[in-house]
Amino acid sequence: MNTKILVKLGKKLKEIRLENKLTQEVLAEKVGIHPTYVGKLEKGKNNPSVMLLYKFAKVNNVNLKDLFDFE
């Protein structure tokens, strides 16, 4: 698996979360995951499902495609 894409995605997830002034804990609660999982996603250590990415986008008021705008 190409982990570089997960690292880029993780950085984008963190960037969007911070723009919305959300902590990892608050975001985790809103999307229904554990806060440590948010940290792992932001470091590119886990591969999120499409449904989780959809929830993340909805909570942060962005389009799903915006999560992949890092190239």
mmCIF file with all atom_site columns, C-alpha atoms in Angstrom:
data_model
loop_
_atom_site.group_PDB
_atom_site.id
_atom_site.type_symbol
_atom_site.label_atom_id
_atom_site.label_alt_id
_atom_site.label_comp_id
_atom_site.label_asym_id
_atom_site.label_entity_id
_atom_site.label_seq_id
_atom_site.pdbx_PDB_ins_code
_atom_site.Cartn_x
_atom_site.Cartn_y
_atom_site.Cartn_z
_atom_site.occupancy
_atom_site.B_iso_or_equiv
_atom_site.pdbx_formal_charge
_atom_site.auth_seq_id
_atom_site.auth_comp_id
_atom_site.auth_asym_id
_atom_site.auth_atom_id
_atom_site.pdbx_PDB_model_num
ATOM 1  C CA . MET A 1 1  ? 0.000   0.000  0.000  1.00 0.00 ? 1  MET A CA 1
ATOM 2  C CA . ASN A 1 2  ? 1.162   3.513  -0.751 1.00 0.00 ? 2  ASN A CA 1
ATOM 3  C CA . THR A 1 3  ? 1.414   5.100  2.683  1.00 0.00 ? 3  THR A CA 1
ATOM 4  C CA . LYS A 1 4  ? 2.382   8.492  1.231  1.00 0.00 ? 4  LYS A CA 1
ATOM 5  C CA . ILE A 1 5  ? -1.232  9.086  0.241  1.00 0.00 ? 5  ILE A CA 1
ATOM 6  C CA . LEU A 1 6  ? -2.363  8.316  3.800  1.00 0.00 ? 6  LEU A CA 1
ATOM 7  C CA . VAL A 1 7  ? 0.151   10.807 5.191  1.00 0.00 ? 7  VAL A CA 1
ATOM 8  C CA . LYS A 1 8  ? -1.052  13.500 2.768  1.00 0.00 ? 8  LYS A CA 1
ATOM 9  C CA . LEU A 1 9  ? -4.673  12.741 3.617  1.00 0.00 ? 9  LEU A CA 1
ATOM 10 C CA . GLY A 1 10 ? -3.875  12.867 7.329  1.00 0.00 ? 10 GLY A CA 1
ATOM 11 C CA . LYS A 1 11 ? -2.247  16.272 7.009  1.00 0.00 ? 11 LYS A CA 1
ATOM 12 C CA . LYS A 1 12 ? -5.292  17.537 5.129  1.00 0.00 ? 12 LYS A CA 1
ATOM 13 C CA . LEU A 1 13 ? -7.668  16.143 7.762  1.00 0.00 ? 13 LEU A CA 1
ATOM 14 C CA . LYS A 1 14 ? -5.702  17.912 10.486 1.00 0.00 ? 14 LYS A CA 1
ATOM 15 C CA . GLU A 1 15 ? -5.564  21.162 8.519  1.00 0.00 ? 15 GLU A CA 1
ATOM 16 C CA . ILE A 1 16 ? -9.334  21.162 8.052  1.00 0.00 ? 16 ILE A CA 1
ATOM 17 C CA . ARG A 1 17 ? -9.959  20.235 11.694 1.00 0.00 ? 17 ARG A CA 1
ATOM 18 C CA . LEU A 1 18 ? -7.774  23.096 12.899 1.00 0.00 ? 18 LEU A CA 1
ATOM 19 C CA . GLU A 1 19 ? -9.400  25.569 10.490 1.00 0.00 ? 19 GLU A CA 1
ATOM 20 C CA . ASN A 1 20 ? -12.697 24.676 12.159 1.00 0.00 ? 20 ASN A CA 1
ATOM 21 C CA . LYS A 1 21 ? -11.156 25.084 15.612 1.00 0.00 ? 21 LYS A CA 1
ATOM 22 C CA . LEU A 1 22 ? -12.018 21.546 16.668 1.00 0.00 ? 22 LEU A CA 1
ATOM 23 C CA . THR A 1 23 ? -9.983  19.439 19.048 1.00 0.00 ? 23 THR A CA 1
ATOM 24 C CA . GLN A 1 24 ? -9.363  15.796 18.247 1.00 0.00 ? 24 GLN A CA 1
ATOM 25 C CA . GLU A 1 25 ? -11.696 14.917 21.100 1.00 0.00 ? 25 GLU A CA 1
ATOM 26 C CA . VAL A 1 26 ? -14.584 17.057 19.833 1.00 0.00 ? 26 VAL A CA 1
ATOM 27 C CA . LEU A 1 27 ? -14.176 15.820 16.267 1.00 0.00 ? 27 LEU A CA 1
ATOM 28 C CA . ALA A 1 28 ? -14.034 12.214 17.441 1.00 0.00 ? 28 ALA A CA 1
ATOM 29 C CA . GLU A 1 29 ? -17.263 12.645 19.378 1.00 0.00 ? 29 GLU A CA 1
ATOM 30 C CA . LYS A 1 30 ? -19.024 14.233 16.408 1.00 0.00 ? 30 LYS A CA 1
ATOM 31 C CA . VAL A 1 31 ? -18.061 11.450 13.979 1.00 0.00 ? 31 VAL A CA 1
ATOM 32 C CA . GLY A 1 32 ? -18.385 8.596  16.470 1.00 0.00 ? 32 GLY A CA 1
ATOM 33 C CA . ILE A 1 33 ? -14.794 7.393  16.841 1.00 0.00 ? 33 ILE A CA 1
ATOM 34 C CA . HIS A 1 34 ? -12.180 7.328  19.605 1.00 0.00 ? 34 HIS A CA 1
ATOM 35 C CA . PRO A 1 35 ? -9.947  10.429 19.894 1.00 0.00 ? 35 PRO A CA 1
ATOM 36 C CA . THR A 1 36 ? -6.766  8.366  19.527 1.00 0.00 ? 36 THR A CA 1
ATOM 37 C CA . TYR A 1 37 ? -8.057  7.138  16.170 1.00 0.00 ? 37 TYR A CA 1
ATOM 38 C CA . VAL A 1 38 ? -8.260  10.759 14.979 1.00 0.00 ? 38 VAL A CA 1
ATOM 39 C CA . GLY A 1 39 ? -4.585  11.162 15.878 1.00 0.00 ? 39 GLY A CA 1
ATOM 40 C CA . LYS A 1 40 ? -3.651  8.000  13.994 1.00 0.00 ? 40 LYS A CA 1
ATOM 41 C CA . LEU A 1 41 ? -5.581  9.184  10.938 1.00 0.00 ? 41 LEU A CA 1
ATOM 42 C CA . GLU A 1 42 ? -3.864  12.568 11.025 1.00 0.00 ? 42 GLU A CA 1
ATOM 43 C CA . LYS A 1 43 ? -0.460  10.863 11.154 1.00 0.00 ? 43 LYS A CA 1
ATOM 44 C CA . GLY A 1 44 ? -1.329  8.624  8.203  1.00 0.00 ? 44 GLY A CA 1
ATOM 45 C CA . LYS A 1 45 ? -1.184  5.462  10.291 1.00 0.00 ? 45 LYS A CA 1
ATOM 46 C CA . ASN A 1 46 ? -4.735  4.257  9.547  1.00 0.00 ? 46 ASN A CA 1
ATOM 47 C CA . ASN A 1 47 ? -6.761  3.924  6.369  1.00 0.00 ? 47 ASN A CA 1
ATOM 48 C CA . PRO A 1 48 ? -10.205 5.487  6.972  1.00 0.00 ? 48 PRO A CA 1
ATOM 49 C CA . SER A 1 49 ? -13.371 4.144  5.388  1.00 0.00 ? 49 SER A CA 1
ATOM 50 C CA . VAL A 1 50 ? -15.286 6.181  2.857  1.00 0.00 ? 50 VAL A CA 1
ATOM 51 C CA . MET A 1 51 ? -18.140 6.498  5.343  1.00 0.00 ? 51 MET A CA 1
ATOM 52 C CA . LEU A 1 52 ? -15.814 7.932  7.993  1.00 0.00 ? 52 LEU A CA 1
ATOM 53 C CA . LEU A 1 53 ? -14.413 10.424 5.486  1.00 0.00 ? 53 LEU A CA 1
ATOM 54 C CA . TYR A 1 54 ? -17.971 11.396 4.566  1.00 0.00 ? 54 TYR A CA 1
ATOM 55 C CA . LYS A 1 55 ? -18.780 12.035 8.243  1.00 0.00 ? 55 LYS A CA 1
ATOM 56 C CA . PHE A 1 56 ? -15.583 14.021 8.656  1.00 0.00 ? 56 PHE A CA 1
ATOM 57 C CA . ALA A 1 57 ? -16.446 16.191 5.642  1.00 0.00 ? 57 ALA A CA 1
ATOM 58 C CA . LYS A 1 58 ? -20.000 16.762 6.853  1.00 0.00 ? 58 LYS A CA 1
ATOM 59 C CA . VAL A 1 59 ? -18.909 17.772 10.380 1.00 0.00 ? 59 VAL A CA 1
ATOM 60 C CA . ASN A 1 60 ? -16.327 20.182 8.941  1.00 0.00 ? 60 ASN A CA 1
ATOM 61 C CA . ASN A 1 61 ? -18.686 21.622 6.308  1.00 0.00 ? 61 ASN A CA 1
ATOM 62 C CA . VAL A 1 62 ? -16.505 20.673 3.343  1.00 0.00 ? 62 VAL A CA 1
ATOM 63 C CA . ASN A 1 63 ? -17.101 18.530 0.293  1.00 0.00 ? 63 ASN A CA 1
ATOM 64 C CA . LEU A 1 64 ? -15.721 15.010 0.330  1.00 0.00 ? 64 LEU A CA 1
ATOM 65 C CA . LYS A 1 65 ? -13.511 15.887 -2.639 1.00 0.00 ? 65 LYS A CA 1
ATOM 66 C CA . ASP A 1 66 ? -11.897 18.690 -0.603 1.00 0.00 ? 66 ASP A CA 1
ATOM 67 C CA . LEU A 1 67 ? -10.294 16.084 1.652  1.00 0.00 ? 67 LEU A CA 1
ATOM 68 C CA . PHE A 1 68 ? -8.216  14.941 -1.317 1.00 0.00 ? 68 PHE A CA 1
ATOM 69 C CA . ASP A 1 69 ? -7.150  18.385 -2.506 1.00 0.00 ? 69 ASP A CA 1
ATOM 70 C CA . PHE A 1 70 ? -3.483  17.952 -1.658 1.00 0.00 ? 70 PHE A CA 1
ATOM 71 C CA . GLU A 1 71 ? -1.796  17.189 -4.974 1.00 0.00 ? 71 GLU A CA 1
#
